[in-house]
Amino acid sequence: MLQMNNSILTTSDVRNTLESKLSRYFGVTPQEADKNQIYKAAVLTVKDILTSKRSKYKEKIKKQRAKTVYYLCMEFLVGRSLKNNLHNLGIVSEYEKVLNEMGFDLNELYELEPDPGLGNGGLGRLASCFMDSLSSLDYPAKGFSICYEYGLFKQKIIDGNQVEFPDDWMNDGDGWLVPRTDKTFSVKFDGHVSEKWENGKCTVIHEEYSEVQAVPYDMMISGSDSEAVNSLRLWRAKEISNFNMNLFSQGQYVRAIQENSNAEIISKVLYPSDDHTEGKLLRLSQQYFLVSASLQNIISDHLASYGTLYNFSDKVAIHINDTHPALCIPELMRILMDIYSYSWENAWDVVTKVVSYTNHTVLPEALECWNVDLFRLKLPRIYNIVSEINRRLCEDLWTMYPGDWDRISRMAIIGYSQVKMANLSIAASHTVNGVSKLHSDILKKTVFRDYYKAMPYKFTNVTNGIAHRRWLSWSNPKLSKLLDECIGEEYKKKPETLTEFNKFRDDTSVLERLQEIKTENKLALSKFIFNKTGIIADVNSIFDVQVKRMHEYKRQLLNALKIISMYIELKENPNAHIHPCTFIFGGKAAPGYYKAKEIIKLIWSLGSEIERDPKIRDIIRVIYLEDYNVSTAEILMPASEISEQISLAGKEASGTGCMKFMINGALTLGTLDGANVEMKEAVNDDSIYIFGHTAEEVDELWKKGYEAIRYYQASDKLRKTVDRLHRGFNGTSFSNLVSYLISGYGVSDPYMCLADFDSYIHTFNELTSVYQNKELWAKKSLRNIAQAGYFAADRSIGEYAADIWHINHVK
Ligand SMILES: *Cc1c(COP(=O)(O)O)cnc(C)c1O
């Protein structure tokens, strides 16, 4: 139960508020209301609770003059909110009871909520998990992003081909948004700038610009068992209707209205590429739109609280999640200098005290660069400032490394007609972090080596984490209940205490309960799959799952090769010793990513062919689940037994999917990449299944000259598997993939599927053979659950708060 205004929220409060919303907004009684109206009324009542909690929390922040972190990110993959908010506020049973009395099932209402997909994958989901932890730990925080009218596309698989459909989530999904039309800011693009000197003082004049209004839509972010309600502010672009009055008076009404009609496309759609830059002008406009509106907002709030900017860096921490919001660096310089008359040195001092940066990838195609001409035209004043930052940086570097042109040009922000956003971010941030130990080490040794040498004190690591309440407690209520019975509920607020569960590793009744729970969750997933695909997944088979964005480096292809080799083996020898397996895939490919789409087609075709073969499909089954998103993940994670985390070592910065699987008791089959390395340290070697080349071995192999064909020639199994692609599946040949793997024009097999194939198959067989011994499997599963506390976002946020942002709990 929830303490509200020092009183407790009772079922009759819930009933009264629901009834009053129904009557006020829909003119109906609970008896007359339909499911949709009840859902909307429930959202409205929860929003009221959050609003009143939030205003109290804001009072506290103000009173304590507390430092706030502003988390800037182009993506927040929020997922659904009703269930999360009710659980966080501790009022599920009150709502359940009242709704039951009204004849409705709360779980059905949850399903009515669209899943706002304002992000592509891991990056955006991390941002949302972090917001949850910030509120749950009572840290003052505000997230900033864009209110995309269309989130990530909806995926359908038609005859094995991915087809994209628009996600107009706002239609039914804007229920959680609070428009703040009183808090708009204007963002300026284009035009030209000049300097005017007057009485020894320089004024910068920006003329003939085009202007866009940024309108905030707030989503309140509840915490679990906490006082804080923070907000995620999403900016929407709106035209500024400064109509050309001359045209009006000339009677040219239509032309006057047509004149500025392009502004609103800025927040129209999320770019659907994960780990890949879009060098498009519109994307640059989106980035500047986000940072300019957010910074004007941060400064105006600060002035409203303190009436001065002198203490700005004591009260404000600004975090950029990847380089996408890096323009906040020159934008803060611009505001301080052009509007508040700061000197360059003073402005730079503020910027470098408040900004910190997280790197999320070492993939070269994901490192953002902007064409200088494009940049200068779109953002003339910002370009001036970036040039000056670069000039001063190079001057300093010249003193440090006289004559070392190579190094200086590698470290420069502008060069070869490109603006390099990573260099800008490192140069201006007080702290730069990677997202797993391995990734942070690789940053220092490779992409950021020069910067690490010059400014070692800036570099650190914060390993990613997940919202363990959403991903364990709320998604897997059965496991959650078992944990509550065994170790109490403390782990919900202190995830590290999950280790208490280790005490039950020899308790056969607990091990049996674990197996029952897994089977029940598999049954629920199986129903879900049946409803979507008409395929019945056998709950006695092993559920082996790989769900994540489709990407060559994540190697869904390697997984497919494994299944093909099993298929060949079963065809040759129907009595082969193979434990029945259901292989489940899910994930979207960027619409322009041809190779990724080809791999979807391969997996789907393989699945279709097997499905027509009654002997094979009883042993192995392949299912491609459409439209993988947060809500699907919440059903998949509790039901998974094998977690496929098989990226080429050195490529996956951290991964967070791996953590969701682990905390739900799946065993990881993975490479030594990203957070897998730390998961291995956490569980000891016998509860995780590691295979393949290490990141160092991969580097050596490249240096020696990697020849995929040699692996093909050396292994019968691999050769048969690759050759089988020519014939293909379900009537489609995949000869293109054969060329890709062994006879490409460029590099063959760029992500070394063949080099890791034998070791992958071997380790998979070792892992599946454990399944014969159910109790042993359950023990390993228990070990994973008990050791997963480290991978909670609460731990990550604790580290950011203490070591990077220097913020305190406000209670
Ligand atoms: C957690 C999550 C991801 C990230 O998965 P990885 O395996 O870390 O790439 C992507 N999409 C959704 C919907 C998620 O919930």
XYZ file of N, CA, C and O in Angstrom, residues 39 76 91 119 125 146 164 174 198 202 217 226 228 287 310 353 393 457 474 498 502 528 543 593 677 710 749 756:
112
model
N -9.171 1.093 -19.158
C -7.716 1.228 -19.228
C -7.309 2.699 -19.150
O -6.443 3.088 -18.375
N 14.893 6.428 -25.908
C 14.488 5.767 -24.656
C 13.513 4.674 -25.052
O 12.444 4.971 -25.581
N 0.697 -0.646 -5.602
C -0.764 -0.587 -5.510
C -1.441 -1.566 -6.470
O -2.608 -1.363 -6.852
N 13.141 3.839 -29.317
C 14.552 3.469 -29.352
C 14.728 2.241 -30.229
O 13.756 1.570 -30.581
N 17.105 1.085 -24.361
C 16.592 0.320 -23.218
C 17.441 0.617 -21.985
O 16.916 0.736 -20.880
N 13.548 12.852 -27.694
C 12.643 13.399 -28.701
C 11.339 12.610 -28.696
O 11.355 11.387 -28.554
N 8.465 -3.537 -43.170
C 8.360 -2.527 -42.111
C 7.034 -1.776 -42.202
O 6.607 -1.401 -43.293
N -0.423 7.964 -26.042
C 0.016 9.227 -25.455
C -0.563 9.432 -24.063
O -0.409 10.491 -23.479
N 30.971 46.494 -30.120
C 30.434 47.762 -29.611
C 31.022 48.026 -28.243
O 30.917 47.165 -27.358
N 31.905 42.202 -27.866
C 31.527 41.552 -29.110
C 30.152 40.910 -28.985
O 29.874 40.201 -28.028
N 6.807 17.212 -23.887
C 5.811 16.244 -23.428
C 6.487 15.419 -22.346
O 7.486 14.762 -22.610
N 9.959 4.264 -3.367
C 10.821 5.434 -3.180
C 9.965 6.689 -3.158
O 8.769 6.634 -3.429
N 10.951 9.450 -4.934
C 11.179 10.200 -6.165
C 10.205 9.829 -7.265
O 9.882 8.663 -7.466
N 19.459 16.007 -33.691
C 20.405 16.056 -32.574
C 20.498 17.461 -31.986
O 20.487 17.649 -30.767
N 26.285 31.296 -11.335
C 27.625 31.121 -10.767
C 27.823 29.722 -10.167
O 28.909 29.185 -10.160
N 33.225 20.972 -16.571
C 32.863 20.505 -15.230
C 31.548 19.740 -15.214
O 31.295 18.949 -14.313
N 42.265 23.063 -28.875
C 42.682 21.697 -28.563
C 43.997 21.383 -29.274
O 44.961 20.896 -28.660
N 43.261 10.279 -16.838
C 42.378 10.474 -15.681
C 40.902 10.546 -16.070
O 40.028 10.403 -15.230
N 8.566 -8.108 -11.947
C 7.271 -7.906 -12.588
C 7.041 -8.879 -13.760
O 5.913 -9.209 -14.072
N 20.627 -10.871 -3.713
C 20.185 -12.090 -4.405
C 21.133 -13.256 -4.117
O 20.743 -14.426 -4.214
N 21.920 -18.468 -3.089
C 22.927 -19.547 -3.203
C 22.763 -20.609 -2.115
O 23.105 -21.765 -2.308
N 1.809 -18.011 -26.427
C 2.054 -16.746 -27.134
C 2.524 -17.031 -28.567
O 2.038 -16.439 -29.529
N 14.457 -24.636 -24.625
C 14.194 -23.347 -25.286
C 15.505 -22.563 -25.387
O 16.029 -22.064 -24.394
N 19.596 -2.590 -44.340
C 20.704 -3.505 -44.028
C 20.422 -4.833 -44.721
O 19.813 -5.737 -44.167
N 32.028 -11.542 -19.987
C 33.284 -11.746 -19.266
C 33.033 -11.632 -17.757
O 33.484 -12.469 -16.967
N 40.165 -21.976 -44.869
C 40.942 -23.028 -44.195
C 40.103 -23.796 -43.193
O 40.248 -25.004 -43.032
N 34.023 -13.816 -44.573
C 33.622 -14.075 -43.194
C 34.157 -13.024 -42.220
O 34.921 -13.335 -41.309
N 34.969 -19.819 -35.247
C 34.390 -20.199 -33.949
C 33.400 -21.356 -34.043
O 32.844 -21.789 -33.027
